[in-house]
mmCIF file of C-alpha atoms in Angstrom:
data_model
loop_
_atom_site.group_PDB
_atom_site.id
_atom_site.type_symbol
_atom_site.label_atom_id
_atom_site.label_comp_id
_atom_site.label_asym_id
_atom_site.label_seq_id
_atom_site.Cartn_x
_atom_site.Cartn_y
_atom_site.Cartn_z
ATOM 1 C CA UNK J 300 197.482 135.980 62.619
ATOM 2 C CA UNK J 301 196.506 133.633 65.468
ATOM 3 C CA UNK J 302 198.522 135.695 67.979
ATOM 4 C CA UNK J 303 196.852 138.883 66.811
ATOM 5 C CA UNK J 304 193.439 137.220 67.256
ATOM 6 C CA UNK J 305 194.444 136.106 70.752
ATOM 7 C CA UNK J 306 195.554 139.619 71.676
ATOM 8 C CA UNK J 307 192.354 141.187 70.350
ATOM 9 C CA UNK J 308 190.121 138.704 72.172
ATOM 10 C CA UNK J 309 192.086 139.129 75.374
ATOM 11 C CA UNK J 310 191.856 142.908 75.309
ATOM 12 C CA UNK J 311 188.133 142.696 74.578
ATOM 13 C CA UNK J 312 187.581 140.325 77.509
ATOM 14 C CA UNK J 313 189.533 142.526 79.905
ATOM 15 C CA UNK J 314 187.660 145.637 78.812
ATOM 16 C CA UNK J 315 184.371 143.786 79.137
ATOM 17 C CA UNK J 316 185.305 142.629 82.617
ATOM 18 C CA UNK J 317 186.085 146.142 83.805
ATOM 19 C CA UNK J 318 182.908 147.453 82.186
ATOM 20 C CA UNK J 319 180.840 144.809 83.959
ATOM 21 C CA UNK J 320 182.537 145.726 87.215
ATOM 22 C CA UNK J 321 181.497 149.367 86.786
ATOM 23 C CA UNK J 322 177.918 148.433 85.905
ATOM 24 C CA UNK J 323 177.498 145.902 88.720
ATOM 25 C CA UNK J 324 179.030 148.154 91.380
ATOM 26 C CA UNK J 325 176.841 151.068 90.278
ATOM 27 C CA UNK J 326 173.728 148.904 90.431
ATOM 28 C CA UNK J 327 174.671 147.634 93.888
ATOM 29 C CA UNK J 328 175.165 151.172 95.209
ATOM 30 C CA UNK J 329 171.921 152.304 93.597
ATOM 31 C CA UNK J 330 169.943 149.434 95.126
ATOM 32 C CA UNK J 331 171.515 150.003 98.525
ATOM 33 C CA UNK J 332 170.442 153.653 98.333
ATOM 34 C CA UNK J 333 166.927 152.655 97.291
ATOM 35 C CA UNK J 334 166.689 150.203 100.175
ATOM 36 C CA UNK J 335 167.734 152.888 102.644
ATOM 37 C CA UNK J 336 165.118 155.229 101.220
ATOM 38 C CA UNK J 337 162.498 152.484 101.362
ATOM 39 C CA UNK J 338 163.262 151.941 105.060
ATOM 40 C CA UNK J 339 162.772 155.668 105.669
ATOM 41 C CA UNK J 340 159.461 155.632 103.747
ATOM 42 C CA UNK J 341 158.331 152.534 105.644
ATOM 43 C CA UNK J 342 158.949 154.318 108.957
ATOM 44 C CA UNK J 343 156.928 157.282 107.715
ATOM 45 C CA UNK J 344 154.025 155.077 106.606
ATOM 46 C CA UNK J 345 154.063 153.157 109.898
ATOM 47 C CA UNK J 346 154.049 156.412 111.839
ATOM 48 C CA UNK J 347 151.047 157.695 109.904
ATOM 49 C CA UNK J 348 149.255 154.370 110.363
ATOM 50 C CA UNK J 349 149.728 154.693 114.134
ATOM 51 C CA UNK J 350 148.234 158.197 114.071
ATOM 52 C CA UNK J 351 145.285 157.684 111.708
ATOM 53 C CA UNK J 352 142.379 155.787 113.249
ATOM 54 C CA UNK J 353 139.396 154.326 111.402
ATOM 55 C CA UNK J 354 136.648 152.535 113.262
ATOM 56 C CA UNK J 355 132.933 151.982 112.689
ATOM 57 C CA UNK J 356 132.972 154.091 109.556
ATOM 58 C CA UNK J 357 134.565 157.115 111.273
ATOM 59 C CA UNK J 358 138.005 158.674 110.860
ATOM 60 C CA UNK J 359 140.016 160.147 113.719
ATOM 61 C CA UNK J 360 142.987 162.320 112.744
ATOM 62 C CA UNK J 361 143.555 164.027 116.095
ATOM 63 C CA UNK J 362 146.813 162.137 116.786
ATOM 64 C CA UNK J 363 148.036 162.830 113.279
ATOM 65 C CA UNK J 364 147.300 166.546 113.596
ATOM 66 C CA UNK J 365 149.268 166.647 116.835
ATOM 67 C CA UNK J 366 152.236 164.659 115.490
ATOM 68 C CA UNK J 367 155.181 166.945 114.768
ATOM 69 C CA UNK J 368 157.149 164.316 112.862
ATOM 70 C CA UNK J 369 154.747 163.897 109.921
ATOM 71 C CA UNK J 370 154.549 165.242 107.377
ATOM 72 C CA UNK J 371 158.186 166.250 107.049
ATOM 73 C CA UNK J 372 159.965 167.823 104.075
ATOM 74 C CA UNK J 373 158.940 165.092 101.633
ATOM 75 C CA UNK J 374 155.650 164.438 99.798
ATOM 76 C CA UNK J 375 152.920 162.574 101.664
ATOM 77 C CA UNK J 376 149.405 161.553 100.630
ATOM 78 C CA UNK J 377 146.589 160.123 102.744
ATOM 79 C CA UNK J 378 143.397 159.499 100.760
ATOM 80 C CA UNK J 379 140.271 157.545 101.669
ATOM 81 C CA UNK J 380 138.839 154.885 99.370
ATOM 82 C CA UNK J 381 135.972 157.198 98.379
ATOM 83 C CA UNK J 382 138.445 159.873 97.312
ATOM 84 C CA UNK J 383 138.507 162.276 100.282
ATOM 85 C CA UNK J 384 141.955 163.836 100.642
ATOM 86 C CA UNK J 385 143.014 163.703 104.285
ATOM 87 C CA UNK J 386 146.538 164.843 103.448
ATOM 88 C CA UNK J 387 148.324 165.958 100.296
ATOM 89 C CA UNK J 388 151.616 167.435 101.400
ATOM 90 C CA UNK J 389 153.983 168.835 98.771
ATOM 91 C CA UNK J 390 152.274 167.002 95.875
ATOM 92 C CA UNK J 391 154.361 165.707 92.996
ATOM 93 C CA UNK J 392 153.316 167.179 89.647
ATOM 94 C CA UNK J 393 151.511 164.533 87.614
ATOM 95 C CA UNK J 394 150.940 162.195 90.589
ATOM 96 C CA UNK J 395 147.621 162.325 92.461
ATOM 97 C CA UNK J 396 147.602 166.126 91.965
ATOM 98 C CA UNK J 397 143.909 166.210 91.088
ATOM 99 C CA UNK J 398 140.661 167.420 92.637
ATOM 100 C CA UNK J 399 137.016 167.163 91.708
ATOM 101 C CA UNK J 400 136.476 170.539 90.064
ATOM 102 C CA UNK J 401 132.665 170.372 90.144
ATOM 103 C CA UNK J 402 132.519 169.769 93.917
ATOM 104 C CA UNK J 403 134.680 172.773 94.675
ATOM 105 C CA UNK J 404 132.467 175.053 92.598
ATOM 106 C CA UNK J 405 129.563 174.317 94.950
ATOM 107 C CA UNK J 406 130.935 176.620 97.686
ATOM 108 C CA UNK J 407 129.970 179.893 96.014
ATOM 109 C CA UNK J 408 129.158 181.430 99.406
ATOM 110 C CA UNK J 409 131.061 181.056 102.681
ATOM 111 C CA UNK J 410 129.943 177.845 104.338
ATOM 112 C CA UNK J 411 130.976 175.926 107.436
ATOM 113 C CA UNK J 412 131.283 172.210 106.766
ATOM 114 C CA UNK J 413 132.263 169.130 108.755
ATOM 115 C CA UNK J 414 134.456 166.625 106.915
ATOM 116 C CA UNK J 415 134.469 162.830 107.300
ATOM 117 C CA UNK J 416 137.470 163.275 109.613
ATOM 118 C CA UNK J 417 135.258 165.379 111.918
ATOM 119 C CA UNK J 418 137.150 168.574 111.141
ATOM 120 C CA UNK J 419 135.320 171.886 110.807
ATOM 121 C CA UNK J 420 136.161 174.220 107.933
ATOM 122 C CA UNK J 421 134.888 177.548 106.668
ATOM 123 C CA UNK J 422 135.157 177.299 102.890
ATOM 124 C CA UNK J 423 134.573 179.559 99.881
ATOM 125 C CA UNK J 424 135.159 179.106 96.155
ATOM 126 C CA UNK J 425 135.184 181.333 93.114
ATOM 127 C CA UNK J 426 135.215 180.238 89.463
ATOM 128 C CA UNK J 427 138.009 181.258 87.083
ATOM 129 C CA UNK J 428 136.691 182.452 83.723
ATOM 130 C CA UNK J 429 138.498 182.365 80.382
ATOM 131 C CA UNK J 430 137.087 182.675 76.860
ATOM 132 C CA UNK J 431 133.681 183.356 78.450
ATOM 133 C CA UNK J 432 133.515 180.002 80.224
ATOM 134 C CA UNK J 433 134.562 178.551 83.565
ATOM 135 C CA UNK J 434 138.064 177.072 83.207
ATOM 136 C CA UNK J 435 138.978 176.625 86.856
ATOM 137 C CA UNK J 436 138.181 177.324 90.491
ATOM 138 C CA UNK J 437 139.900 178.956 93.470
ATOM 139 C CA UNK J 438 139.032 177.511 96.857
ATOM 140 C CA UNK J 439 139.997 179.112 100.159
ATOM 141 C CA UNK J 440 139.271 177.769 103.611
ATOM 142 C CA UNK J 441 139.897 178.281 107.305
ATOM 143 C CA UNK J 442 140.319 175.512 109.867
ATOM 144 C CA UNK J 443 138.167 175.357 113.013
ATOM 145 C CA UNK J 444 136.258 178.621 112.529
ATOM 146 C CA UNK J 445 134.913 180.150 115.722
ATOM 147 C CA UNK J 446 131.368 181.466 115.412
ATOM 148 C CA UNK J 447 132.399 184.702 117.058
ATOM 149 C CA UNK J 448 135.038 185.269 114.355
ATOM 150 C CA UNK J 449 132.935 184.304 111.320
ATOM 151 C CA UNK J 450 132.719 187.834 109.900
ATOM 152 C CA UNK J 451 136.459 188.349 110.181
ATOM 153 C CA UNK J 452 137.169 184.906 108.689
ATOM 154 C CA UNK J 453 134.797 185.552 105.775
ATOM 155 C CA UNK J 454 136.522 188.869 105.088
ATOM 156 C CA UNK J 455 139.891 187.058 105.011
ATOM 157 C CA UNK J 456 138.475 184.410 102.671
ATOM 158 C CA UNK J 457 137.081 187.028 100.269
ATOM 159 C CA UNK J 458 140.268 189.099 100.386
ATOM 160 C CA UNK J 459 142.468 186.052 99.747
ATOM 161 C CA UNK J 460 140.251 185.056 96.820
ATOM 162 C CA UNK J 461 140.568 188.503 95.271
ATOM 163 C CA UNK J 462 144.361 188.564 95.674
ATOM 164 C CA UNK J 463 144.763 185.110 94.143
ATOM 165 C CA UNK J 464 142.444 186.047 91.276
ATOM 166 C CA UNK J 465 144.483 189.181 90.587
ATOM 167 C CA UNK J 466 147.728 187.161 90.494
ATOM 168 C CA UNK J 467 146.421 184.644 87.958
ATOM 169 C CA UNK J 468 147.396 185.007 84.304
ATOM 170 C CA UNK J 469 144.879 183.565 81.834
ATOM 171 C CA UNK J 470 145.989 182.483 78.350
ATOM 172 C CA UNK J 471 142.860 181.348 76.551
ATOM 173 C CA UNK J 472 141.826 178.349 78.634
ATOM 174 C CA UNK J 473 145.209 177.941 80.345
ATOM 175 C CA UNK J 474 145.765 179.156 83.897
ATOM 176 C CA UNK J 475 149.220 180.427 84.918
ATOM 177 C CA UNK J 476 149.755 180.404 88.712
ATOM 178 C CA UNK J 477 153.470 181.247 88.674
ATOM 179 C CA UNK J 478 152.911 184.769 90.090
ATOM 180 C CA UNK J 479 151.079 183.549 93.182
ATOM 181 C CA UNK J 480 153.199 183.966 96.324
ATOM 182 C CA UNK J 481 151.671 181.961 99.183
ATOM 183 C CA UNK J 482 153.775 183.841 101.745
ATOM 184 C CA UNK J 483 151.666 186.994 101.499
ATOM 185 C CA UNK J 484 148.425 185.323 102.557
ATOM 186 C CA UNK J 485 147.338 184.761 106.177
ATOM 187 C CA UNK J 486 148.811 181.512 107.523
ATOM 188 C CA UNK J 487 145.354 180.595 108.852
ATOM 189 C CA UNK J 488 143.929 180.492 105.320
ATOM 190 C CA UNK J 489 144.555 177.560 103.007
ATOM 191 C CA UNK J 490 143.941 177.702 99.272
ATOM 192 C CA UNK J 491 144.083 175.647 96.115
ATOM 193 C CA UNK J 492 143.638 176.380 92.424
ATOM 194 C CA UNK J 493 142.154 173.642 90.222
ATOM 195 C CA UNK J 494 141.490 173.768 86.479
ATOM 196 C CA UNK J 495 138.462 172.310 84.677
ATOM 197 C CA UNK J 496 140.473 169.172 83.884
ATOM 198 C CA UNK J 497 140.481 168.432 87.662
ATOM 199 C CA UNK J 498 144.188 169.271 87.786
ATOM 200 C CA UNK J 499 145.537 170.755 91.021
ATOM 201 C CA UNK J 500 147.679 173.687 89.851
ATOM 202 C CA UNK J 501 148.812 175.085 93.196
ATOM 203 C CA UNK J 502 148.140 174.822 96.913
ATOM 204 C CA UNK J 503 149.830 176.373 99.918
ATOM 205 C CA UNK J 504 152.095 174.308 102.172
ATOM 206 C CA UNK J 505 152.602 175.845 105.594
ATOM 207 C CA UNK J 506 154.225 173.875 108.401
ATOM 208 C CA UNK J 507 152.653 176.121 111.041
ATOM 209 C CA UNK J 508 149.059 175.310 110.110
ATOM 210 C CA UNK J 509 146.874 172.562 108.747
ATOM 211 C CA UNK J 510 146.767 172.933 104.959
ATOM 212 C CA UNK J 511 144.346 170.190 104.024
ATOM 213 C CA UNK J 512 141.518 172.047 102.351
ATOM 214 C CA UNK J 513 138.467 169.757 102.060
ATOM 215 C CA UNK J 514 138.626 168.150 98.633
ATOM 216 C CA UNK J 515 137.901 164.905 96.787
ATOM 217 C CA UNK J 516 139.576 163.081 93.930
ATOM 218 C CA UNK J 517 138.187 160.399 91.635
ATOM 219 C CA UNK J 518 138.163 157.197 93.716
ATOM 220 C CA UNK J 519 139.435 155.219 90.703
ATOM 221 C CA UNK J 520 142.850 156.813 91.231
ATOM 222 C CA UNK J 521 142.853 155.396 94.766
ATOM 223 C CA UNK J 522 141.944 151.936 93.460
ATOM 224 C CA UNK J 523 144.814 152.114 90.945
ATOM 225 C CA UNK J 524 147.300 152.828 93.735
ATOM 226 C CA UNK J 525 146.232 150.002 96.076
ATOM 227 C CA UNK J 526 148.609 147.471 94.516
ATOM 228 C CA UNK J 527 151.407 149.833 93.478
ATOM 229 C CA UNK J 528 153.743 149.134 96.422
ATOM 230 C CA UNK J 529 157.183 150.566 95.653
ATOM 231 C CA UNK J 530 157.664 152.487 92.415
ATOM 232 C CA UNK J 531 159.783 155.264 90.895
ATOM 233 C CA UNK J 532 157.954 158.232 89.355
ATOM 234 C CA UNK J 533 159.059 161.509 87.781
ATOM 235 C CA UNK J 534 157.692 164.946 88.543
ATOM 236 C CA UNK J 535 156.160 166.158 85.268
ATOM 237 C CA UNK J 536 157.204 169.757 85.928
ATOM 238 C CA UNK J 537 160.557 169.653 87.739
ATOM 239 C CA UNK J 538 161.610 166.310 86.107
ATOM 240 C CA UNK J 539 162.885 165.112 89.492
ATOM 241 C CA UNK J 540 162.588 161.414 90.324
ATOM 242 C CA UNK J 541 160.888 160.112 93.448
ATOM 243 C CA UNK J 542 160.650 156.735 95.108
ATOM 244 C CA UNK J 543 157.084 156.216 96.353
ATOM 245 C CA UNK J 544 155.792 153.627 98.799
ATOM 246 C CA UNK J 545 152.064 152.926 98.852
ATOM 247 C CA UNK J 546 150.375 151.135 101.717
ATOM 248 C CA UNK J 547 146.620 150.494 102.170
ATOM 249 C CA UNK J 548 144.673 151.462 105.286
ATOM 250 C CA UNK J 549 142.408 148.622 106.432
ATOM 251 C CA UNK J 550 139.317 148.492 108.596
ATOM 252 C CA UNK J 551 138.665 145.828 111.225
ATOM 253 C CA UNK J 552 137.437 143.446 108.490
ATOM 254 C CA UNK J 553 140.716 143.923 106.587
ATOM 255 C CA UNK J 554 138.972 145.759 103.770
ATOM 256 C CA UNK J 555 140.909 148.722 102.275
ATOM 257 C CA UNK J 556 139.437 152.070 103.302
ATOM 258 C CA UNK J 557 142.237 154.316 102.089
ATOM 259 C CA UNK J 558 145.894 154.604 101.135
ATOM 260 C CA UNK J 559 149.062 156.180 102.481
ATOM 261 C CA UNK J 560 151.663 157.212 99.901
ATOM 262 C CA UNK J 561 155.054 158.444 101.106
ATOM 263 C CA UNK J 562 157.681 159.708 98.656
ATOM 264 C CA UNK J 563 161.300 160.805 98.693
ATOM 265 C CA UNK J 564 163.515 162.329 95.958
ATOM 266 C CA UNK J 565 166.223 160.038 94.584
ATOM 267 C CA UNK J 566 167.954 162.211 91.980
ATOM 268 C CA UNK J 567 170.994 162.415 94.258
ATOM 269 C CA UNK J 568 171.400 158.666 93.735
ATOM 270 C CA UNK J 569 171.521 159.151 89.983
ATOM 271 C CA UNK J 570 174.036 161.977 90.302
ATOM 272 C CA UNK J 571 176.228 160.041 92.726
ATOM 273 C CA UNK J 572 176.173 156.923 90.545
ATOM 274 C CA UNK J 573 177.047 158.943 87.476
ATOM 275 C CA UNK J 574 180.040 160.592 89.177
ATOM 276 C CA UNK J 575 181.102 157.287 90.717
ATOM 277 C CA UNK J 576 180.974 155.546 87.333
ATOM 278 C CA UNK J 577 182.982 158.311 85.656
ATOM 279 C CA UNK J 578 185.710 158.194 88.330
ATOM 280 C CA UNK J 579 185.830 154.409 88.229
ATOM 281 C CA UNK J 580 186.033 154.465 84.437
ATOM 282 C CA UNK J 581 188.901 156.943 84.544
ATOM 283 C CA UNK J 582 190.857 154.918 87.127
ATOM 284 C CA UNK J 583 190.211 151.700 85.202
ATOM 285 C CA UNK J 584 191.463 153.248 81.961
ATOM 286 C CA UNK J 585 194.696 154.390 83.604
ATOM 287 C CA UNK J 586 195.287 150.946 85.125
ATOM 288 C CA UNK J 587 194.617 149.258 81.787
ATOM 289 C CA UNK J 588 197.127 151.477 80.017
ATOM 290 C CA UNK J 589 199.771 150.602 82.630
ATOM 291 C CA UNK J 590 199.203 146.863 83.081
ATOM 292 C CA UNK J 591 197.564 145.670 79.873
ATOM 293 C CA UNK J 592 200.827 144.890 77.956
ATOM 294 C CA UNK J 593 202.126 142.807 80.856
ATOM 295 C CA UNK J 594 198.819 140.924 81.201
ATOM 296 C CA UNK J 595 198.708 140.202 77.466
ATOM 297 C CA UNK J 596 202.255 138.768 77.440
ATOM 298 C CA UNK J 597 201.562 136.652 80.536
ATOM 299 C CA UNK J 598 198.353 135.152 79.187
ATOM 300 C CA UNK J 599 199.850 134.500 75.725
ATOM 301 C CA UNK J 600 202.376 132.196 77.326
ATOM 302 C CA UNK J 601 199.593 130.104 78.912
ATOM 303 C CA UNK J 602 197.081 130.054 76.069
ATOM 304 C CA UNK J 603 197.583 127.366 73.464
ATOM 305 C CA UNK J 604 194.255 127.171 71.684
ATOM 306 C CA UNK J 605 191.241 129.422 71.649
ATOM 307 C CA UNK J 606 188.162 127.835 70.253
ATOM 308 C CA UNK J 607 185.215 129.801 69.152
ATOM 309 C CA UNK J 608 182.237 129.008 71.282
ATOM 310 C CA UNK J 609 179.003 128.174 69.566
ATOM 311 C CA UNK J 610 176.490 130.913 70.099
ATOM 312 C CA UNK J 611 173.329 129.733 71.674
ATOM 313 C CA UNK J 612 170.040 131.366 70.947
ATOM 314 C CA UNK J 613 167.179 131.554 73.358
ATOM 315 C CA UNK J 614 164.141 129.895 71.911
ATOM 316 C CA UNK J 615 161.210 132.051 72.644
ATOM 317 C CA UNK J 616 157.613 130.996 72.709
ATOM 318 C CA UNK J 617 155.636 132.456 69.819
ATOM 319 C CA UNK J 618 151.891 131.991 69.342
ATOM 320 C CA UNK J 619 150.291 130.606 66.206
ATOM 321 C CA UNK J 620 147.086 132.606 66.291
ATOM 322 C CA UNK J 621 145.560 135.528 68.161
ATOM 323 C CA UNK J 622 141.975 136.709 68.134
ATOM 324 C CA UNK J 623 139.500 138.731 70.193
ATOM 325 C CA UNK J 624 136.069 137.183 70.794
ATOM 326 C CA UNK J 625 133.615 139.984 71.567
ATOM 327 C CA UNK J 626 130.792 137.687 72.668
ATOM 328 C CA UNK J 627 132.920 135.651 75.058
ATOM 329 C CA UNK J 628 134.798 138.789 76.171
ATOM 330 C CA UNK J 629 138.094 136.956 75.798
ATOM 331 C CA UNK J 630 141.387 137.629 74.081
ATOM 332 C CA UNK J 631 142.720 134.292 72.807
ATOM 333 C CA UNK J 632 146.457 133.526 72.523
ATOM 334 C CA UNK J 633 146.375 130.129 70.832
ATOM 335 C CA UNK J 634 144.122 128.122 73.179
ATOM 336 C CA UNK J 635 144.559 130.415 76.186
ATOM 337 C CA UNK J 636 141.573 132.694 76.758
ATOM 338 C CA UNK J 637 142.332 135.905 78.683
ATOM 339 C CA UNK J 638 139.163 137.403 80.198
ATOM 340 C CA UNK J 639 138.500 141.022 79.249
ATOM 341 C CA UNK J 640 135.646 142.509 81.351
ATOM 342 C CA UNK J 641 132.714 143.514 79.180
ATOM 343 C CA UNK J 642 132.136 147.266 78.646
ATOM 344 C CA UNK J 643 135.475 148.046 80.316
ATOM 345 C CA UNK J 644 138.107 150.322 78.781
ATOM 346 C CA UNK J 645 140.179 147.207 78.039
ATOM 347 C CA UNK J 646 137.231 145.662 76.182
ATOM 348 C CA UNK J 647 136.670 148.751 74.027
ATOM 349 C CA UNK J 648 140.410 149.110 73.403
ATOM 350 C CA UNK J 649 140.569 145.539 72.015
ATOM 351 C CA UNK J 650 137.337 146.061 70.093
ATOM 352 C CA UNK J 651 138.717 149.166 68.377
ATOM 353 C CA UNK J 652 142.193 147.851 67.518
ATOM 354 C CA UNK J 653 141.038 144.418 66.347
ATOM 355 C CA UNK J 654 138.368 145.988 64.141
ATOM 356 C CA UNK J 655 141.143 147.208 61.811
ATOM 357 C CA UNK J 656 144.352 145.421 62.866
ATOM 358 C CA UNK J 657 146.732 147.344 60.631
ATOM 359 C CA UNK J 658 145.382 150.794 61.414
ATOM 360 C CA UNK J 659 147.050 153.286 63.741
ATOM 361 C CA UNK J 660 144.502 154.747 66.139
ATOM 362 C CA UNK J 661 144.568 158.223 67.639
ATOM 363 C CA UNK J 662 143.776 158.891 71.310
ATOM 364 C CA UNK J 663 140.560 160.776 70.481
ATOM 365 C CA UNK J 664 139.265 157.846 68.419
ATOM 366 C CA UNK J 665 139.815 155.411 71.285
ATOM 367 C CA UNK J 666 138.488 157.787 73.968
ATOM 368 C CA UNK J 667 135.322 158.220 71.888
ATOM 369 C CA UNK J 668 134.848 154.440 71.961
ATOM 370 C CA UNK J 669 135.353 154.512 75.746
ATOM 371 C CA UNK J 670 132.357 156.823 75.858
ATOM 372 C CA UNK J 671 134.363 159.679 77.403
ATOM 373 C CA UNK J 672 134.940 163.253 76.353
ATOM 374 C CA UNK J 673 138.447 164.133 75.196
ATOM 375 C CA UNK J 674 140.368 165.850 77.991
ATOM 376 C CA UNK J 675 143.908 166.944 78.582
ATOM 377 C CA UNK J 676 144.677 163.758 80.560
ATOM 378 C CA UNK J 677 142.791 161.372 78.255
ATOM 379 C CA UNK J 678 146.071 160.032 76.883
ATOM 380 C CA UNK J 679 146.860 158.650 80.345
ATOM 381 C CA UNK J 680 143.658 156.604 80.461
ATOM 382 C CA UNK J 681 144.351 155.080 77.033
ATOM 383 C CA UNK J 682 148.032 154.478 77.847
ATOM 384 C CA UNK J 683 147.212 152.782 81.178
ATOM 385 C CA UNK J 684 144.668 150.582 79.420
ATOM 386 C CA UNK J 685 147.312 149.457 76.920
ATOM 387 C CA UNK J 686 149.819 148.741 79.704
ATOM 388 C CA UNK J 687 147.319 146.623 81.655
ATOM 389 C CA UNK J 688 146.405 144.624 78.553
ATOM 390 C CA UNK J 689 150.059 143.992 77.697
ATOM 391 C CA UNK J 690 150.651 142.756 81.262
ATOM 392 C CA UNK J 691 147.959 140.139 80.715
ATOM 393 C CA UNK J 692 149.302 139.072 77.310
ATOM 394 C CA UNK J 693 153.096 139.050 77.632
ATOM 395 C CA UNK J 694 153.273 135.859 79.801
ATOM 396 C CA UNK J 695 151.959 133.985 76.756
ATOM 397 C CA UNK J 696 153.782 135.848 73.967
ATOM 398 C CA UNK J 697 157.010 137.336 75.458
ATOM 399 C CA UNK J 698 156.149 140.323 73.270
ATOM 400 C CA UNK J 699 153.872 143.333 73.628
ATOM 401 C CA UNK J 700 150.654 142.794 71.687
ATOM 402 C CA UNK J 701 149.795 146.501 71.597
ATOM 403 C CA UNK J 702 152.303 149.281 71.000
ATOM 404 C CA UNK J 703 152.403 153.081 71.078
ATOM 405 C CA UNK J 704 154.214 154.620 68.124
ATOM 406 C CA UNK J 705 154.245 158.295 67.111
ATOM 407 C CA UNK J 706 151.357 158.971 69.540
ATOM 408 C CA UNK J 707 149.170 156.360 67.876
ATOM 409 C CA UNK J 708 148.134 152.930 69.111
ATOM 410 C CA UNK J 709 148.257 149.759 67.031
ATOM 411 C CA UNK J 710 148.621 146.003 67.174
ATOM 412 C CA UNK J 711 152.287 144.976 67.134
ATOM 413 C CA UNK J 712 153.087 144.395 63.411
ATOM 414 C CA UNK J 713 154.858 141.098 64.206
ATOM 415 C CA UNK J 714 151.486 139.629 65.175
ATOM 416 C CA UNK J 715 149.523 140.876 62.147
ATOM 417 C CA UNK J 716 150.091 137.631 60.140
ATOM 418 C CA UNK J 717 148.589 135.684 63.029
ATOM 419 C CA UNK J 718 145.328 137.634 62.813
ATOM 420 C CA UNK J 719 144.459 136.542 59.289
ATOM 421 C CA UNK J 720 142.775 133.356 60.554
ATOM 422 C CA UNK J 721 141.342 134.898 63.720
ATOM 423 C CA UNK J 722 137.650 135.122 64.577
ATOM 424 C CA UNK J 723 137.124 138.845 64.658
#
């Protein structure tokens, strides 16, 4: 019986060792690939930083416009702190692919404007109507319009608008842009289609012309990206993964005035690692079949006693009480008070969930407490609020205080007993 136990334990240890080898080697290769990609993104960001100049409240993009190395085939964003989009090249679906819908609607007639980067554009917009209400906007523009060519440019703008409008397919309040073929429009005309949820649905990317139609996004999105650094995101439409590198642009006083975000696809890393792991697993299995009997016999001769090791359990910190003090604007974990800014989304989130600790709250109920109207992307605002709160709490609990389950938000049930003595 003892020999059988020895054999079983030995086989398990050998299998575990080979499995760990596969996991560790895959992680090493993956991290090496990420580091190489990060170096490439860093070079891109540094190049853009050399080209983009900001001084005395003015932007100069002349060097950037003349630089043939950026942007390249990968996504690139350059956005000022007040939300003006200097560059949005090959945007990733679900990542900074937004525009202020109401601003774009203002250009109902052809108008020549000068942007904060001192670029001149002739711009025209037309609303998209569905179910007898405005559900989106088409914006077309031309870079550096010459006064002598204004009539011709305006005709191109109107014609492009009409062609885009005819290619749109409206389903209720949904806009389908899949039939739009950017290749048939003049390369001197840039366009974008934005829905009433401020979502950028499509824009043209043309390496032979500047395709940065004047547009703004909500500056809060810029603020959220300032501290992101390196992160992996997934395209919500293509499901491809990208490594992004965010770097602030500073003025002479070292205050952030914008951000540069460079991105590169990394799905090839996943595919390579998967194939590598499968091959390594196959080779390991063959070697085990060949050499395992010999290894077992050899080790049996050397092993005299195998003692069971006592399992150790990690003792985790667990609070004794949790409560949210509305007046002090603090979330207390035992005696630790975590400041929650008054009238912020985090404050209202805590206020709602602690009002009925065992209840599961829907997104619309929480958004209503935020004082916002329910929109298609409202879930993101609530989800981000929960994530930020959990980041503040987990150092003191080692557990998430708030959880998302079946599209509803609630206080983690393991903490409910601790709320019975709280000051709500």
